[in-house]
Coordinates of C-alpha atoms in Angstrom, one line a residue:
X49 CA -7.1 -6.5 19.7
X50 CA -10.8 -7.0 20.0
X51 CA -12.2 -9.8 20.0
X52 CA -14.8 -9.8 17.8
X53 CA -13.1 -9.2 14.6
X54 CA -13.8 -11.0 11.2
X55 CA -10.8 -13.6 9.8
X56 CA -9.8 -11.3 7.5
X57 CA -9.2 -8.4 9.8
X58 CA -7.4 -11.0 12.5
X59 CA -5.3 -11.7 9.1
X60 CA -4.6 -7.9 9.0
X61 CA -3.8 -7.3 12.6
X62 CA -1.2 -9.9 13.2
X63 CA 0.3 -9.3 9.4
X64 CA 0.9 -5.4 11.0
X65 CA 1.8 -6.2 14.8
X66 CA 4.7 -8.5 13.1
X67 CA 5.5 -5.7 10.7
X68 CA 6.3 -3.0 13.3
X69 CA 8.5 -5.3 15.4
X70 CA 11.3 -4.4 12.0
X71 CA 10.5 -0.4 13.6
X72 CA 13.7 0.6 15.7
X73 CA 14.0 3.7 17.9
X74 CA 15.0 6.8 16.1
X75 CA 13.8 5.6 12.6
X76 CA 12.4 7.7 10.1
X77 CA 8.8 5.6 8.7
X78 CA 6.3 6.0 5.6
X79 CA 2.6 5.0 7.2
X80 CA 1.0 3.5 4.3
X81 CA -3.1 3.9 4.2
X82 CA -5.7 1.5 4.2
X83 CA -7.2 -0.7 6.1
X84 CA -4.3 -3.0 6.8
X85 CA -1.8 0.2 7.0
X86 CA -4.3 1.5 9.8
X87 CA -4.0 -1.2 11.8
X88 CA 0.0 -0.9 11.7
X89 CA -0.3 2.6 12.6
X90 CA -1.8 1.8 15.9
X91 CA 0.6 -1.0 16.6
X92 CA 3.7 1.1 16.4
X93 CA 1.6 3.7 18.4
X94 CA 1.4 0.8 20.8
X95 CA 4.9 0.3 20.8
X96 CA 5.4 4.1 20.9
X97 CA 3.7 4.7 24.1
X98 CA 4.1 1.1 25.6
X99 CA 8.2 1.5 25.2
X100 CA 8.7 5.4 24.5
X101 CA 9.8 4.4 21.2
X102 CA 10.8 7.4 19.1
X103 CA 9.9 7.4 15.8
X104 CA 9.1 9.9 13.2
X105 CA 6.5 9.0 10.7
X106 CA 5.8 10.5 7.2
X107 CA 1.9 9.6 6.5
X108 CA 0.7 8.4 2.6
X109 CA -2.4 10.4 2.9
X110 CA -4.4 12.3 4.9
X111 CA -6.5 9.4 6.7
X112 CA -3.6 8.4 7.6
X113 CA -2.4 11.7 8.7
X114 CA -5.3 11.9 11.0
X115 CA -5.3 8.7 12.5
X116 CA -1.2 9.2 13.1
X117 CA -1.4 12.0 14.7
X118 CA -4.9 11.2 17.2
X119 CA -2.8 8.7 18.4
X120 CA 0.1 10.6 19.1
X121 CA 2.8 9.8 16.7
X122 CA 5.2 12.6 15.5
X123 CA 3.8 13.3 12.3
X124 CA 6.3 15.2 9.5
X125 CA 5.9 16.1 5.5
X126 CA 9.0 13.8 3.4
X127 CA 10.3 17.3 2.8
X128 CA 10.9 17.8 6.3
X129 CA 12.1 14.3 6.4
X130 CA 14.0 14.0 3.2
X131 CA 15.1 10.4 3.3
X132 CA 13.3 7.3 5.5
X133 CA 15.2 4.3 7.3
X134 CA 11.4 2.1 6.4
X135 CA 8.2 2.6 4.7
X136 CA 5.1 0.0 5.8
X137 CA 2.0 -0.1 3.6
X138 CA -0.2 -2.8 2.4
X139 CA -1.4 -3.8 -0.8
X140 CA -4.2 -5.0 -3.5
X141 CA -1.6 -7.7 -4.6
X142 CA 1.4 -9.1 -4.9
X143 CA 3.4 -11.6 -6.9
X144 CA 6.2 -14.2 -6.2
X145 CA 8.8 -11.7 -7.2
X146 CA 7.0 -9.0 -4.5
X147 CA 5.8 -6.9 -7.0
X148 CA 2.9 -5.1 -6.4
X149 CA -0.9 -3.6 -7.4
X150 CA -1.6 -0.8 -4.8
X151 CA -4.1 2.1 -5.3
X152 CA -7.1 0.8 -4.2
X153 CA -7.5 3.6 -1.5
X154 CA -6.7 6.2 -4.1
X155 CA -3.1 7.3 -2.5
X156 CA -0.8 5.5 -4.9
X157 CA 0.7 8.6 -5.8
X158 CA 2.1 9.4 -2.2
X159 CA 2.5 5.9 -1.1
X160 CA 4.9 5.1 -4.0
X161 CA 7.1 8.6 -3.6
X162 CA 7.7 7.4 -0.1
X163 CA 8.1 4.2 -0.7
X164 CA 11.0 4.7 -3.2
X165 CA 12.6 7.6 -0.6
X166 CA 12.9 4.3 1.8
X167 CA 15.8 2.4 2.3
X168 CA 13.5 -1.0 2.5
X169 CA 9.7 -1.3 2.0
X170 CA 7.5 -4.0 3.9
X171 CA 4.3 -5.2 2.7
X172 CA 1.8 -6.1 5.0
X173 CA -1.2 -8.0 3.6
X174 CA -3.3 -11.2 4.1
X175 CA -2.9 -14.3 2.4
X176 CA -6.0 -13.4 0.1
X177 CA -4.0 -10.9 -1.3
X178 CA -1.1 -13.6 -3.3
X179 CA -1.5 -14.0 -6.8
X180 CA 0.6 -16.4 -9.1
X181 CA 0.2 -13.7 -11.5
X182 CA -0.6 -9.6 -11.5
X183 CA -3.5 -8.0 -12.9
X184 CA -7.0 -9.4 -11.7
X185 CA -7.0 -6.6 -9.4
X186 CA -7.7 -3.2 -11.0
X187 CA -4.8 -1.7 -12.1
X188 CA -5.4 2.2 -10.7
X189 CA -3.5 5.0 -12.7
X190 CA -3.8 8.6 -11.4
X191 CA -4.5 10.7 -13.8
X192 CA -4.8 14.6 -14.4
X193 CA -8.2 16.3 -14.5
X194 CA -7.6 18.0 -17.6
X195 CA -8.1 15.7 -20.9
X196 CA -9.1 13.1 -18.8
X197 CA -11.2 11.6 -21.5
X198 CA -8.4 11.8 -24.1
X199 CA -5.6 10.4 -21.6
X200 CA -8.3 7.9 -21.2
X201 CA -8.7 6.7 -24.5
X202 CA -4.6 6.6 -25.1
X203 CA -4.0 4.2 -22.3
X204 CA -6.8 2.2 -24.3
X205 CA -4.8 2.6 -27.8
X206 CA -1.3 2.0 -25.5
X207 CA -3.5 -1.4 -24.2
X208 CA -4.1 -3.1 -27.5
X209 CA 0.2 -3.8 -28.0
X210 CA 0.2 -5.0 -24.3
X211 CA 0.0 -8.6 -22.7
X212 CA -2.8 -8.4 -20.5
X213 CA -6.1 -10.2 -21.5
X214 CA -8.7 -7.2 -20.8
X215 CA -8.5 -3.7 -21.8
X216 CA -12.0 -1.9 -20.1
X217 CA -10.7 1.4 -18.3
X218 CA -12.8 3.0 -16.1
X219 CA -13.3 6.3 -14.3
X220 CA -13.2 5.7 -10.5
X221 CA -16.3 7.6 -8.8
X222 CA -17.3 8.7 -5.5
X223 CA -20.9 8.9 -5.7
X224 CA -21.8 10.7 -8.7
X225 CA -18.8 12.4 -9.1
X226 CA -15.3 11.4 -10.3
X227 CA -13.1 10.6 -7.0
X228 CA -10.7 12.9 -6.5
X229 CA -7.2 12.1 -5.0
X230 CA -5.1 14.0 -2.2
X231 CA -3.6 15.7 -5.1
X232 CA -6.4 16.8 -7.1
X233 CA -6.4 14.1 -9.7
X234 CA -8.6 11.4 -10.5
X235 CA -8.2 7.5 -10.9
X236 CA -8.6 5.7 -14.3
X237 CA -9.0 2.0 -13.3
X238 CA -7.4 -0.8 -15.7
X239 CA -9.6 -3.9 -15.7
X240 CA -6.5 -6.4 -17.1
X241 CA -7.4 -9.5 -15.6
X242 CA -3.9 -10.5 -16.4
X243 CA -0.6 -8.5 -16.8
X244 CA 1.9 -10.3 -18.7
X245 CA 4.7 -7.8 -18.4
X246 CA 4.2 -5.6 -15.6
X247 CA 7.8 -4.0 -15.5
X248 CA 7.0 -2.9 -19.3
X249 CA 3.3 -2.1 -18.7
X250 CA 4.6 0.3 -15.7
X251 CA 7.2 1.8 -18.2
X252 CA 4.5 2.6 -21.3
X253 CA 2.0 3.8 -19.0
X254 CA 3.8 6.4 -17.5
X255 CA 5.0 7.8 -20.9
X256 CA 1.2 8.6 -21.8
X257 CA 0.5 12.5 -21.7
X258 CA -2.0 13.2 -18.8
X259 CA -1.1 10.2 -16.6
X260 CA 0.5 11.1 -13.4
X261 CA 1.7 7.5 -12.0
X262 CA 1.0 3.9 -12.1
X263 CA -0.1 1.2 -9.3
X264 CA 2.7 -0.9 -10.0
X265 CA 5.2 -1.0 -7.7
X266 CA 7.9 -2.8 -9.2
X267 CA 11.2 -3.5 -7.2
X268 CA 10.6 -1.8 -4.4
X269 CA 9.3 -3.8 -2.0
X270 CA 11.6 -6.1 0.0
X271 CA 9.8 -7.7 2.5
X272 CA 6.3 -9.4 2.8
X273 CA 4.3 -9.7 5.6
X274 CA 1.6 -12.3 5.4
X275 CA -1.3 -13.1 8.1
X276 CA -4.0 -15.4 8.4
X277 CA -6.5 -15.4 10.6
X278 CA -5.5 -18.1 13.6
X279 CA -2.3 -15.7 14.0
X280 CA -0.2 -17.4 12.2
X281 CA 2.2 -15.1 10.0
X282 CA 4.9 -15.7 7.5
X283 CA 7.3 -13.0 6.7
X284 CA 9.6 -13.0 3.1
X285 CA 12.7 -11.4 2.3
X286 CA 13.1 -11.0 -1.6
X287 CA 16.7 -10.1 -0.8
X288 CA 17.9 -12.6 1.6
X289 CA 15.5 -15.8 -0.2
X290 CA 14.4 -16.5 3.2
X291 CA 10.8 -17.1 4.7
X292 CA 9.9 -17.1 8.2
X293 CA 7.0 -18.5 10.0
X294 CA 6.1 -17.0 13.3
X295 CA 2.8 -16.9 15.4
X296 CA 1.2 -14.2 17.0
X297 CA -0.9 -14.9 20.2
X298 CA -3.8 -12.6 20.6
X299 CA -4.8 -10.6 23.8
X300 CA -7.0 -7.8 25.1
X301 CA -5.8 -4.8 24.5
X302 CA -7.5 -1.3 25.0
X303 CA -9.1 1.0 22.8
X304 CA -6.2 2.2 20.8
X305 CA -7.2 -0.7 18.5
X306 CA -10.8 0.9 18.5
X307 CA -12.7 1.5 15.0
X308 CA -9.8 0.8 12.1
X309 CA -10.8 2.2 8.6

């Protein structure tokens, strides 16, 4: 790991290098993207070339894609694949229950298909990234092209009988133009603030005409991976009710750890 990263990507590399010690030879992996996720995929290549580990990996988007496969790992499509043994990814949030707020790269749609083909799911984030409660985060919903506008001002309408304590929806841009996802769609943002029921908000958003999927990941992740910045990490198991504190020692490493997005 170099050594002249900021605390919150020290947080993010020893949340990931914790992560991939769950990876076992011959398994089947989602590579989540983002910045956190991109530092786990060059742990487990690590691993891969360091212990001729053999894994297959099913990437969340085409940065991760890339960055998979310059590194070497044996990249597939989930239709090759079918089913996965684990899926790592990070996330904008998440609550005591390990629900979720992901999207804020723009590959929710992927990352939650392959997520939910995954026989466990494990979170890797940094401490930051704990909230008591969802929703101060942007909630991201991927949305058509087509009738944007109009699917737009239904999730507003569809707001009003929610509990959350802010209904502004915005169109996500990328420069001046509207972002446009992996699959062709575009992101409508939901600035909530607060989400008082996310397993019904999750429900009523995906019933709206024009609206692809939802950021929240409800009941599907199982483990969380937290780091901080002196290496310290703490790793909980919804399913078990256990939490674990380990420590992760830093030391040079080569460039395989070289330029993380």
């Amino acid at each position: 790991m170099p050594a002249d990263l900021n605390p919150i990507d020290k947080a993010k590399f020893v949340a990931a290098k914790r992560a991939v010690d769950f990876v076992q030879d011959g398994m089947k992996l989602g590579l989540g993207t983002g910045s956190t996720a991109a530092w786990m995929v060059r742990c487990l290549a690590e691993r891969v070339r360091d212990e001729g580990l053999r894994v297959t990996g099913v990437p969340t988007s085409r940065r991760t894609a890339e960055l998979a496969t310059s590194l070497g790992l044996d990249v597939r499509t989930l239709d090759e694949v079918r089913w996965l043994d684990l899926t790592i990814d990070g996330a904008d949030e998440f609550d005591p229950n390990l629900n979720l707020i992901k999207g804020g790269g723009a590959a929710l749609l992927q990352e939650k298909i392959v997520a939910t083909a995954s026989d466990q799911m494990i979170v890797i984030a940094d401490a930051a990234k704990e909230v008591s409660r969802l929703g101060a985060f942007p909630l991201p919903v991927e949305v058509i092209p087509f009738g944007w506008q109009t699917t737009k001002a239904l999730i507003e309408e569809t707001l009003v009988s929610m509990d959350v304590l802010n209904r502004e929806v915005s169109l996500r841009m990328n420069g001046e133009r509207p972002l446009v996802t992996d699959e062709a769609n575009h992101i409508l943002d939901l600035h909530l603030g607060r989400i008082g029921n996310p397993r019904q908000l999750a429900l009523v958003l995906n019933q709206i005409p024009g609206v692809v999927e939802n950021g929240l990941f409800i009941d599907i992740c199982d483990i969380v991976v937290i780091g901080e910045p002196d290496g310290k990490v703490s790793v909980r198991d919804i399913n078990a009710g256990t939490v674990q504190d380990d420590q992760i020692h830093f030391a040079p490493t080569d460039n395989i750890f070289a330029d993380p997005d």
